mmCIF file of C-alpha atoms in Angstrom:
data_model
loop_
_atom_site.group_PDB
_atom_site.id
_atom_site.type_symbol
_atom_site.label_atom_id
_atom_site.label_comp_id
_atom_site.label_asym_id
_atom_site.label_seq_id
_atom_site.Cartn_x
_atom_site.Cartn_y
_atom_site.Cartn_z
ATOM 1 C CA MET I 1 0.051 0.035 0.132
ATOM 2 C CA GLU I 2 1.455 3.613 -0.811
ATOM 3 C CA GLN I 3 2.313 5.748 2.006
ATOM 4 C CA ILE I 4 -0.480 8.207 2.903
ATOM 5 C CA TYR I 5 0.908 11.548 3.467
ATOM 6 C CA ASP I 6 -0.786 14.224 5.705
ATOM 7 C CA LEU I 7 0.043 16.965 3.375
ATOM 8 C CA VAL I 8 0.879 17.580 -0.332
ATOM 9 C CA ILE I 9 2.059 20.866 -1.279
ATOM 10 C CA VAL I 10 2.197 21.339 -5.102
ATOM 11 C CA GLY I 11 4.864 23.950 -5.907
ATOM 12 C CA ALA I 12 8.206 24.998 -4.504
ATOM 13 C CA GLY I 13 8.155 28.550 -4.653
ATOM 14 C CA PRO I 14 8.202 30.863 -1.714
ATOM 15 C CA ALA I 15 4.429 29.963 -0.853
ATOM 16 C CA GLY I 16 5.023 26.104 -0.990
ATOM 17 C CA LEU I 17 8.230 25.942 0.854
ATOM 18 C CA THR I 18 6.910 28.085 3.893
ATOM 19 C CA ALA I 19 4.113 25.878 3.733
ATOM 20 C CA ALA I 20 6.334 23.047 4.150
ATOM 21 C CA LEU I 21 8.406 24.726 6.936
ATOM 22 C CA TYR I 22 5.298 25.736 8.920
ATOM 23 C CA ALA I 23 3.562 22.074 7.999
ATOM 24 C CA GLY I 24 6.976 20.337 9.413
ATOM 25 C CA ARG I 25 7.081 22.169 12.558
ATOM 26 C CA LYS I 26 3.360 21.268 13.457
ATOM 27 C CA GLY I 27 4.554 17.624 12.698
ATOM 28 C CA LEU I 28 2.753 16.777 9.360
ATOM 29 C CA LYS I 29 4.218 14.311 6.935
ATOM 30 C CA SER I 30 4.687 16.372 3.864
ATOM 31 C CA LEU I 31 5.675 16.020 0.262
ATOM 32 C CA ILE I 32 6.451 18.755 -1.974
ATOM 33 C CA LEU I 33 5.938 18.020 -5.550
ATOM 34 C CA SER I 34 6.973 20.779 -7.964
ATOM 35 C CA VAL I 35 7.933 21.119 -11.791
ATOM 36 C CA ASP I 36 10.920 23.248 -10.515
ATOM 37 C CA LEU I 37 12.561 24.961 -7.691
ATOM 38 C CA GLY I 38 11.679 28.566 -6.780
ATOM 39 C CA GLY I 39 9.433 29.252 -9.890
ATOM 40 C CA GLN I 40 9.567 33.014 -10.841
ATOM 41 C CA ILE I 41 11.402 34.138 -8.202
ATOM 42 C CA ALA I 42 14.840 31.772 -8.959
ATOM 43 C CA LYS I 43 14.961 33.821 -12.330
ATOM 44 C CA SER I 44 15.327 37.114 -10.152
ATOM 45 C CA PRO I 45 19.150 38.047 -9.951
ATOM 46 C CA THR I 46 18.453 40.582 -6.575
ATOM 47 C CA ILE I 47 15.660 41.032 -4.401
ATOM 48 C CA GLU I 48 15.473 43.922 -2.265
ATOM 49 C CA ASN I 49 12.291 43.848 -0.296
ATOM 50 C CA PHE I 50 12.014 40.451 1.140
ATOM 51 C CA PRO I 51 12.394 41.352 5.022
ATOM 52 C CA GLY I 52 15.368 40.478 6.669
ATOM 53 C CA PHE I 53 17.565 40.618 3.472
ATOM 54 C CA GLU I 54 18.687 43.895 2.005
ATOM 55 C CA GLU I 55 19.676 42.360 -1.110
ATOM 56 C CA ILE I 56 20.038 38.559 -2.015
ATOM 57 C CA SER I 57 19.352 36.520 -5.135
ATOM 58 C CA GLY I 58 16.164 34.879 -5.749
ATOM 59 C CA VAL I 59 18.144 31.398 -6.155
ATOM 60 C CA GLU I 60 19.852 32.042 -2.530
ATOM 61 C CA LEU I 61 16.613 33.063 -0.856
ATOM 62 C CA ILE I 62 14.774 29.909 -2.323
ATOM 63 C CA GLU I 63 17.888 27.355 -0.851
ATOM 64 C CA LYS I 64 17.588 29.087 2.542
ATOM 65 C CA ILE I 65 13.941 28.677 2.627
ATOM 66 C CA LEU I 66 14.290 25.039 1.242
ATOM 67 C CA ALA I 67 16.805 24.165 3.530
ATOM 68 C CA GLN I 68 14.762 25.054 6.536
ATOM 69 C CA ALA I 69 11.631 23.225 5.393
ATOM 70 C CA LYS I 70 13.866 20.323 5.237
ATOM 71 C CA LYS I 71 15.194 20.957 8.846
ATOM 72 C CA TYR I 72 11.737 19.945 9.726
ATOM 73 C CA GLY I 73 11.329 16.893 7.609
ATOM 74 C CA ALA I 74 9.899 18.209 3.951
ATOM 75 C CA GLU I 75 10.572 15.869 1.077
ATOM 76 C CA LEU I 76 10.773 17.401 -2.186
ATOM 77 C CA ALA I 77 9.947 15.317 -5.469
ATOM 78 C CA PHE I 78 10.518 17.001 -8.778
ATOM 79 C CA GLU I 79 7.255 15.743 -10.553
ATOM 80 C CA GLU I 80 4.475 17.352 -12.546
ATOM 81 C CA VAL I 81 1.003 17.142 -10.971
ATOM 82 C CA ASN I 82 -1.431 16.093 -13.957
ATOM 83 C CA SER I 83 -4.624 15.661 -11.498
ATOM 84 C CA ILE I 84 -5.863 15.588 -8.259
ATOM 85 C CA SER I 85 -9.256 13.733 -7.145
ATOM 86 C CA LYS I 86 -11.270 12.961 -3.948
ATOM 87 C CA GLN I 87 -11.098 9.312 -3.298
ATOM 88 C CA ASN I 88 -13.039 8.465 -0.256
ATOM 89 C CA LYS I 89 -11.554 10.704 2.260
ATOM 90 C CA LEU I 90 -8.045 11.087 0.828
ATOM 91 C CA PHE I 91 -7.081 13.177 -2.126
ATOM 92 C CA ALA I 92 -5.040 11.171 -5.185
ATOM 93 C CA ILE I 93 -2.774 13.224 -6.651
ATOM 94 C CA LYS I 94 -1.336 11.873 -10.149
ATOM 95 C CA THR I 95 2.031 12.899 -11.282
ATOM 96 C CA ASN I 96 4.039 12.287 -14.532
ATOM 97 C CA LYS I 97 6.011 9.916 -12.365
ATOM 98 C CA ALA I 98 3.648 8.460 -9.560
ATOM 99 C CA LYS I 99 0.619 8.551 -7.684
ATOM 100 C CA TYR I 100 0.218 9.599 -4.123
ATOM 101 C CA PHE I 101 -2.460 10.029 -1.116
ATOM 102 C CA SER I 102 -2.850 12.733 0.970
ATOM 103 C CA LYS I 103 -5.162 13.687 3.565
ATOM 104 C CA ALA I 104 -4.886 17.648 2.871
ATOM 105 C CA VAL I 105 -3.455 19.662 -0.219
ATOM 106 C CA ILE I 106 -1.869 23.223 -0.727
ATOM 107 C CA LEU I 107 -1.854 24.416 -4.277
ATOM 108 C CA ALA I 108 0.826 27.031 -4.295
ATOM 109 C CA PHE I 109 2.263 26.300 -7.980
ATOM 110 C CA GLY I 110 2.433 29.913 -9.081
ATOM 111 C CA LYS I 111 2.428 31.058 -12.721
ATOM 112 C CA THR I 112 3.854 29.540 -15.836
ATOM 113 C CA PRO I 113 5.688 31.752 -18.202
ATOM 114 C CA ARG I 114 3.601 33.094 -21.261
ATOM 115 C CA THR I 115 4.765 31.578 -24.592
ATOM 116 C CA LEU I 116 4.909 33.209 -28.023
ATOM 117 C CA ASP I 117 2.995 30.371 -29.896
ATOM 118 C CA ALA I 118 5.316 30.751 -32.757
ATOM 119 C CA LYS I 119 6.056 28.372 -35.277
ATOM 120 C CA GLY I 120 9.462 26.691 -33.915
ATOM 121 C CA GLU I 121 8.951 27.683 -30.376
ATOM 122 C CA LYS I 122 9.267 24.556 -28.965
ATOM 123 C CA GLU I 123 11.464 22.944 -31.090
ATOM 124 C CA PHE I 124 14.347 25.523 -30.317
ATOM 125 C CA LEU I 125 13.520 25.469 -26.756
ATOM 126 C CA GLY I 126 17.195 25.391 -24.947
ATOM 127 C CA LYS I 127 18.695 25.779 -28.543
ATOM 128 C CA GLY I 128 18.539 29.399 -28.469
ATOM 129 C CA VAL I 129 14.655 30.013 -27.191
ATOM 130 C CA SER I 130 14.712 30.803 -23.310
ATOM 131 C CA TYR I 131 12.621 32.058 -20.906
ATOM 132 C CA CYS I 132 14.888 32.810 -18.440
ATOM 133 C CA ALA I 133 17.036 35.835 -19.461
ATOM 134 C CA THR I 134 19.118 35.954 -15.946
ATOM 135 C CA CYS I 135 19.871 32.203 -16.365
ATOM 136 C CA ASP I 136 20.595 31.954 -20.174
ATOM 137 C CA MET I 137 21.876 35.325 -21.103
ATOM 138 C CA PRO I 138 25.286 34.814 -20.170
ATOM 139 C CA LEU I 139 25.441 32.206 -22.863
ATOM 140 C CA PHE I 140 25.085 34.827 -25.739
ATOM 141 C CA LYS I 141 28.297 36.921 -25.023
ATOM 142 C CA ASN I 142 29.044 39.008 -28.648
ATOM 143 C CA LYS I 143 26.006 37.264 -29.915
ATOM 144 C CA ILE I 144 22.625 38.733 -31.571
ATOM 145 C CA VAL I 145 19.587 38.096 -29.378
ATOM 146 C CA ALA I 146 15.959 39.011 -29.541
ATOM 147 C CA VAL I 147 14.034 40.126 -26.348
ATOM 148 C CA VAL I 148 10.081 40.044 -26.706
ATOM 149 C CA GLY I 149 7.899 41.763 -24.435
ATOM 150 C CA GLY I 150 7.141 45.210 -23.606
ATOM 151 C CA GLY I 151 6.788 45.030 -19.472
ATOM 152 C CA ASN I 152 9.573 45.438 -16.906
ATOM 153 C CA SER I 153 10.739 42.058 -17.562
ATOM 154 C CA ALA I 154 11.351 42.536 -20.754
ATOM 155 C CA LEU I 155 12.999 45.859 -21.079
ATOM 156 C CA GLU I 156 15.246 44.658 -18.106
ATOM 157 C CA ALA I 157 16.128 41.620 -19.991
ATOM 158 C CA ALA I 158 17.157 43.655 -22.777
ATOM 159 C CA LEU I 159 19.266 45.811 -20.899
ATOM 160 C CA TYR I 160 21.015 43.009 -19.430
ATOM 161 C CA GLY I 161 21.323 41.581 -23.124
ATOM 162 C CA ALA I 162 23.023 44.621 -24.060
ATOM 163 C CA SER I 163 25.543 44.118 -21.452
ATOM 164 C CA ILE I 164 26.621 41.074 -22.850
ATOM 165 C CA ALA I 165 25.514 40.210 -26.403
ATOM 166 C CA LYS I 166 26.703 42.280 -29.242
ATOM 167 C CA LYS I 167 23.023 43.339 -30.226
ATOM 168 C CA VAL I 168 19.650 43.342 -28.719
ATOM 169 C CA TYR I 169 16.669 43.407 -30.968
ATOM 170 C CA LEU I 170 13.586 44.483 -28.560
ATOM 171 C CA ILE I 171 10.302 43.380 -30.135
ATOM 172 C CA HIS I 172 7.025 44.365 -28.944
ATOM 173 C CA ARG I 173 3.808 44.220 -30.178
ATOM 174 C CA ARG I 174 2.486 47.648 -29.475
ATOM 175 C CA ALA I 175 3.966 50.946 -30.096
ATOM 176 C CA GLU I 176 4.402 51.849 -26.286
ATOM 177 C CA PHE I 177 6.287 50.063 -23.509
ATOM 178 C CA ARG I 178 4.257 49.070 -20.193
ATOM 179 C CA ALA I 179 7.508 49.546 -18.498
ATOM 180 C CA ASP I 180 8.834 52.299 -15.963
ATOM 181 C CA SER I 181 9.734 55.127 -17.709
ATOM 182 C CA THR I 182 12.968 55.182 -16.333
ATOM 183 C CA THR I 183 13.645 51.771 -17.676
ATOM 184 C CA VAL I 184 12.225 52.663 -21.046
ATOM 185 C CA GLN I 185 14.521 55.669 -21.269
ATOM 186 C CA LYS I 186 17.667 53.601 -20.340
ATOM 187 C CA ALA I 187 16.724 51.195 -22.943
ATOM 188 C CA LYS I 188 15.885 53.791 -25.701
ATOM 189 C CA SER I 189 19.353 55.396 -25.136
ATOM 190 C CA THR I 190 21.252 52.132 -25.063
ATOM 191 C CA LYS I 191 23.226 52.224 -28.624
ATOM 192 C CA ASN I 192 23.173 48.132 -29.096
ATOM 193 C CA ILE I 193 19.559 47.758 -28.331
ATOM 194 C CA GLU I 194 17.421 48.093 -31.596
ATOM 195 C CA LEU I 195 13.461 48.784 -30.923
ATOM 196 C CA VAL I 196 11.177 46.631 -33.141
ATOM 197 C CA LEU I 197 7.616 48.081 -32.017
ATOM 198 C CA ASN I 198 4.395 47.116 -33.489
ATOM 199 C CA SER I 199 5.620 43.472 -34.316
ATOM 200 C CA ILE I 200 5.042 40.168 -33.480
ATOM 201 C CA VAL I 201 7.476 37.091 -33.818
ATOM 202 C CA LYS I 202 5.914 34.495 -36.082
ATOM 203 C CA GLU I 203 8.414 31.795 -36.572
ATOM 204 C CA ILE I 204 11.939 30.669 -34.973
ATOM 205 C CA LYS I 205 14.168 29.284 -37.644
ATOM 206 C CA GLY I 206 17.591 27.746 -37.630
ATOM 207 C CA ASP I 207 19.033 24.254 -38.061
ATOM 208 C CA ARG I 208 20.478 22.572 -34.831
ATOM 209 C CA PHE I 209 20.208 25.977 -33.157
ATOM 210 C CA VAL I 210 18.262 29.316 -33.651
ATOM 211 C CA LYS I 211 19.313 31.028 -36.770
ATOM 212 C CA SER I 212 16.509 33.787 -37.171
ATOM 213 C CA ILE I 213 13.084 34.823 -36.596
ATOM 214 C CA LEU I 214 10.235 35.748 -38.597
ATOM 215 C CA VAL I 215 8.932 39.085 -37.641
ATOM 216 C CA GLU I 216 5.367 40.385 -38.884
ATOM 217 C CA ASP I 217 4.548 44.281 -38.417
ATOM 218 C CA VAL I 218 0.992 44.135 -36.932
ATOM 219 C CA ASN I 219 -0.063 47.049 -39.301
ATOM 220 C CA THR I 220 1.122 46.469 -42.592
ATOM 221 C CA LYS I 221 1.425 42.476 -42.195
ATOM 222 C CA LYS I 222 5.215 42.724 -43.663
ATOM 223 C CA LEU I 223 7.270 40.178 -42.511
ATOM 224 C CA THR I 224 11.031 41.057 -41.857
ATOM 225 C CA GLU I 225 13.503 38.116 -41.217
ATOM 226 C CA LEU I 226 16.265 38.902 -38.629
ATOM 227 C CA ALA I 227 19.366 37.092 -38.217
ATOM 228 C CA VAL I 228 19.733 36.089 -33.904
ATOM 229 C CA ASP I 229 21.410 33.624 -32.037
ATOM 230 C CA GLY I 230 19.086 33.436 -29.194
ATOM 231 C CA VAL I 231 15.207 34.725 -28.590
ATOM 232 C CA PHE I 232 14.180 35.582 -24.984
ATOM 233 C CA VAL I 233 10.402 35.352 -24.190
ATOM 234 C CA GLU I 234 9.339 37.826 -21.611
ATOM 235 C CA ILE I 235 5.704 38.304 -22.236
ATOM 236 C CA GLY I 236 4.132 37.503 -18.888
ATOM 237 C CA PHE I 237 2.680 34.590 -16.727
ATOM 238 C CA ASP I 238 -0.409 32.586 -17.085
ATOM 239 C CA THR I 239 -2.129 30.570 -14.446
ATOM 240 C CA LYS I 240 -2.567 27.247 -15.330
ATOM 241 C CA THR I 241 -5.356 25.725 -13.333
ATOM 242 C CA ASP I 242 -7.448 23.921 -16.143
ATOM 243 C CA PHE I 243 -6.609 20.633 -14.613
ATOM 244 C CA LEU I 244 -8.661 22.014 -11.131
ATOM 245 C CA LYS I 245 -11.400 23.450 -12.648
ATOM 246 C CA ASP I 246 -13.742 20.797 -11.531
ATOM 247 C CA LEU I 247 -12.302 20.640 -8.017
ATOM 248 C CA VAL I 248 -12.265 24.166 -6.734
ATOM 249 C CA LYS I 249 -13.414 27.523 -7.578
ATOM 250 C CA LEU I 250 -11.347 29.821 -10.155
ATOM 251 C CA ASP I 251 -11.844 33.376 -10.942
ATOM 252 C CA GLU I 252 -12.272 34.583 -14.447
ATOM 253 C CA SER I 253 -8.672 34.754 -15.105
ATOM 254 C CA GLY I 254 -7.894 31.126 -13.504
ATOM 255 C CA GLN I 255 -6.663 32.171 -10.447
ATOM 256 C CA ILE I 256 -7.954 29.987 -7.376
ATOM 257 C CA ILE I 257 -10.502 31.626 -5.009
ATOM 258 C CA ILE I 258 -9.296 31.701 -1.273
ATOM 259 C CA ASP I 259 -10.808 33.060 1.722
ATOM 260 C CA ASN I 260 -9.194 34.708 4.184
ATOM 261 C CA SER I 261 -7.905 31.577 5.740
ATOM 262 C CA CYS I 262 -6.425 30.239 2.518
ATOM 263 C CA ALA I 263 -9.121 27.867 2.198
ATOM 264 C CA THR I 264 -10.471 27.056 -1.335
ATOM 265 C CA SER I 265 -13.930 26.133 -2.188
ATOM 266 C CA CYS I 266 -13.110 22.216 -1.708
ATOM 267 C CA GLU I 267 -12.780 21.088 1.995
ATOM 268 C CA GLY I 268 -9.289 20.000 2.694
ATOM 269 C CA ILE I 269 -7.442 21.725 -0.209
ATOM 270 C CA PHE I 270 -5.905 24.864 0.512
ATOM 271 C CA ALA I 271 -3.882 27.430 -1.568
ATOM 272 C CA ALA I 272 -1.610 30.168 -1.430
ATOM 273 C CA GLY I 273 0.787 32.512 -3.377
ATOM 274 C CA ASP I 274 0.472 33.612 -6.904
ATOM 275 C CA VAL I 275 -1.823 30.746 -8.119
ATOM 276 C CA THR I 276 -4.492 32.424 -6.218
ATOM 277 C CA ASN I 277 -6.728 35.668 -6.331
ATOM 278 C CA THR I 278 -4.667 37.259 -3.468
ATOM 279 C CA PRO I 279 -3.579 40.932 -4.732
ATOM 280 C CA PHE I 280 0.260 41.755 -4.815
ATOM 281 C CA LYS I 281 2.030 38.835 -6.209
ATOM 282 C CA GLN I 282 5.303 39.641 -3.919
ATOM 283 C CA ALA I 283 7.272 36.874 -2.688
ATOM 284 C CA VAL I 284 6.694 38.008 0.948
ATOM 285 C CA VAL I 285 3.060 37.887 0.205
ATOM 286 C CA ALA I 286 3.379 34.171 -1.018
ATOM 287 C CA ALA I 287 5.327 33.113 2.015
ATOM 288 C CA GLY I 288 2.825 34.793 4.588
ATOM 289 C CA GLU I 289 -0.004 33.058 2.617
ATOM 290 C CA GLY I 290 1.862 29.846 2.822
ATOM 291 C CA CYS I 291 2.111 30.074 6.301
ATOM 292 C CA LYS I 292 -1.735 30.814 6.462
ATOM 293 C CA ALA I 293 -2.182 28.044 4.210
ATOM 294 C CA ALA I 294 -0.255 25.360 6.351
ATOM 295 C CA LEU I 295 -1.809 26.127 9.587
ATOM 296 C CA SER I 296 -5.334 26.204 8.374
ATOM 297 C CA ALA I 297 -4.744 22.771 6.774
ATOM 298 C CA TYR I 298 -3.104 21.670 10.326
ATOM 299 C CA ASN I 299 -6.258 22.963 12.054
ATOM 300 C CA TRP I 300 -8.482 21.361 9.383
ATOM 301 C CA LEU I 301 -6.769 17.995 10.068
ATOM 302 C CA LYS I 302 -6.797 18.237 13.724
ATOM 303 C CA GLY I 303 -10.676 19.056 13.299
ATOM 304 C CA ILE I 304 -10.213 22.581 14.864
ATOM 305 C CA LYS I 305 -13.082 24.707 14.118
ATOM 306 C CA GLY I 306 -13.713 28.588 13.749
ATOM 307 C CA VAL I 307 -10.690 29.237 11.837
ATOM 308 C CA ALA I 308 -11.799 28.703 8.021
ATOM 309 C CA ALA I 309 -14.620 30.659 6.610
ATOM 310 C CA GLU I 310 -17.550 28.900 5.658
ATOM 311 C CA TRP I 311 -17.906 29.270 1.817
ATOM 312 C CA GLY I 312 -20.780 30.398 0.538
ATOM 313 C CA LYS I 313 -21.658 32.660 3.478
ATOM 314 C CA PRO I 314 -20.532 36.074 3.837
ATOM 315 C CA SER I 315 -17.691 36.074 6.718
ATOM 316 C CA MET C 1 35.127 2.384 -5.633
ATOM 317 C CA ALA C 2 37.363 4.119 -8.084
ATOM 318 C CA THR C 3 37.070 8.135 -8.398
ATOM 319 C CA LYS C 4 34.860 9.350 -11.165
ATOM 320 C CA LYS C 5 35.782 12.723 -12.806
ATOM 321 C CA VAL C 6 32.937 15.132 -12.341
ATOM 322 C CA LYS C 7 32.499 17.876 -14.479
ATOM 323 C CA ILE C 8 30.032 20.869 -14.286
ATOM 324 C CA TYR C 9 29.070 23.849 -16.713
ATOM 325 C CA THR C 10 27.512 26.594 -14.804
ATOM 326 C CA THR C 11 26.270 30.241 -15.171
ATOM 327 C CA ASP C 12 25.729 32.547 -12.059
ATOM 328 C CA TYR C 13 21.804 32.595 -11.447
ATOM 329 C CA CYS C 14 21.034 29.043 -12.511
ATOM 330 C CA VAL C 15 19.187 27.567 -9.825
ATOM 331 C CA TYR C 16 19.998 23.851 -10.765
ATOM 332 C CA CYS C 17 23.626 24.414 -11.286
ATOM 333 C CA ARG C 18 23.665 25.597 -7.691
ATOM 334 C CA ALA C 19 21.447 22.634 -6.419
ATOM 335 C CA ALA C 20 23.780 20.141 -8.404
ATOM 336 C CA LYS C 21 27.134 21.671 -6.696
ATOM 337 C CA ASP C 22 25.228 21.439 -3.273
ATOM 338 C CA PHE C 23 24.353 17.742 -3.897
ATOM 339 C CA PHE C 24 28.176 16.985 -4.962
ATOM 340 C CA VAL C 25 29.171 18.972 -1.821
ATOM 341 C CA LYS C 26 26.893 16.920 0.337
ATOM 342 C CA ASN C 27 27.880 13.367 -1.253
ATOM 343 C CA LYS C 28 31.751 14.597 -0.880
ATOM 344 C CA ILE C 29 31.964 14.191 -4.654
ATOM 345 C CA PRO C 30 35.124 16.471 -5.852
ATOM 346 C CA PHE C 31 33.936 18.171 -8.969
ATOM 347 C CA GLU C 32 35.468 20.905 -11.533
ATOM 348 C CA GLU C 33 33.038 23.902 -12.271
ATOM 349 C CA ILE C 34 33.485 25.848 -15.497
ATOM 350 C CA ASN C 35 31.378 28.940 -15.356
ATOM 351 C CA VAL C 36 30.381 29.212 -19.379
ATOM 352 C CA GLY C 37 29.097 32.906 -18.918
ATOM 353 C CA GLU C 38 32.670 33.551 -18.553
ATOM 354 C CA ASP C 39 34.748 31.223 -20.441
ATOM 355 C CA GLU C 40 33.467 31.311 -24.420
ATOM 356 C CA GLU C 41 35.587 28.104 -25.492
ATOM 357 C CA ALA C 42 33.823 26.232 -22.579
ATOM 358 C CA LEU C 43 30.681 27.193 -23.843
ATOM 359 C CA ASN C 44 31.422 26.093 -27.154
ATOM 360 C CA GLU C 45 32.381 23.056 -25.814
ATOM 361 C CA MET C 46 29.270 22.457 -23.751
ATOM 362 C CA VAL C 47 27.207 23.094 -26.495
ATOM 363 C CA THR C 48 28.758 20.482 -28.776
ATOM 364 C CA ILE C 49 28.984 18.051 -26.217
ATOM 365 C CA SER C 50 25.376 18.482 -25.281
ATOM 366 C CA GLY C 51 23.665 19.660 -28.485
ATOM 367 C CA GLN C 52 21.855 22.385 -26.486
ATOM 368 C CA MET C 53 22.400 25.810 -24.899
ATOM 369 C CA GLY C 54 20.944 24.891 -21.171
ATOM 370 C CA VAL C 55 22.781 24.878 -18.168
ATOM 371 C CA PRO C 56 23.765 22.920 -16.032
ATOM 372 C CA VAL C 57 25.387 20.431 -18.206
ATOM 373 C CA ILE C 58 27.054 17.732 -15.992
ATOM 374 C CA VAL C 59 29.749 15.378 -17.148
ATOM 375 C CA ILE C 60 30.534 12.331 -15.417
ATOM 376 C CA ASP C 61 33.694 10.315 -16.837
ATOM 377 C CA ASN C 62 32.546 10.505 -20.440
ATOM 378 C CA GLU C 63 28.456 10.573 -19.797
ATOM 379 C CA VAL C 64 26.764 13.691 -20.761
ATOM 380 C CA ILE C 65 23.973 14.743 -18.366
ATOM 381 C CA ILE C 66 21.744 17.627 -19.228
ATOM 382 C CA GLY C 67 19.821 19.350 -16.087
ATOM 383 C CA PHE C 68 20.308 18.301 -12.608
ATOM 384 C CA ASN C 69 18.874 14.805 -13.312
ATOM 385 C CA GLU C 70 19.637 13.599 -9.592
ATOM 386 C CA PRO C 71 18.702 9.859 -10.269
ATOM 387 C CA LYS C 72 20.974 9.691 -13.279
ATOM 388 C CA ILE C 73 23.753 11.259 -11.287
ATOM 389 C CA ARG C 74 22.973 8.710 -8.398
ATOM 390 C CA LYS C 75 23.279 5.946 -10.521
ATOM 391 C CA LEU C 76 26.304 7.039 -12.449
ATOM 392 C CA LEU C 77 28.257 7.753 -9.097
ATOM 393 C CA GLY C 78 26.834 4.724 -7.301
ATOM 394 C CA LEU C 79 24.939 6.810 -4.544
ATOM 395 C CA LYS C 80 22.112 5.203 -2.819
#
């Protein structure tokens, strides 16, 4: 018979790992299942707003929280959760590798980088196409790269790229950037950044590695081929919760709806961090919510009432 | 057990490079680290042997492993 966990936590970012830390300290047998370690924050070179750390890289912060959670017995497996269902009084969690049973679940798997849906994008992933400029830009020293997007992360990736690569094309589908004006000014005045506005990437071409991209002008529909070695996609994030839609209530953008104790609409399932409808997608908020979700799960497992607001009634 | 030669290709902010290095340290496995952000020749070498541009790439004797594939690394190093 398979081992039954008290708690399965899906996701290993600030929310999931903090939940594991609190669950461990409460003596719950917990397993963290995640496709990656750290999620979005692992891609951030410097974090200056996590209390207690004047300046720390995302990777270091995540390592610290993970080590702290492991100290209290948390287990971590790099597996992708494909489905969660209720079976008798337990939850069955199926991953790409195994099946687990747990008495309670915390969903804390954050958001997933949005893809371009351009031809060749999947084929050249890891062969020139990247969703992490901080991780992979150093591989493009003296090369030509394209950064796609118009927000802060895209502009910052372009500026970082300009310091490493020979040339950066900054491709954005609109005429104006959403990023902060100081960052936009900096990008505009950087010599080796060329702006390609009102344009979308239609196709990524190459042989073993990326060689060029086909860019379409959204107004004239004219196609231009640009020779590039790398394509950095920085067009935001999606909440990938489709597989949960029959289990927990989601809002219109797919975020999991939680109450103020991090309970979802399904008894025994809690949620925390960027995957939820909580405002302000910040590491410290995610960590705080992870703590709440773990303590709520603990109370629920122990039959302690009066913490979780009842669903359907105004609290 | 004869000592196997372990090499890891990394960049500065790569979370799995750090996880892999931690793993080697914890298991007392000596390894050579090559930062491909600083060494272009090593970068070309990594791309040639792995056929891709993601880090980390780990080489144990002559076996090339893409990413921090812990089960495979444990197997190659004869760790439980």
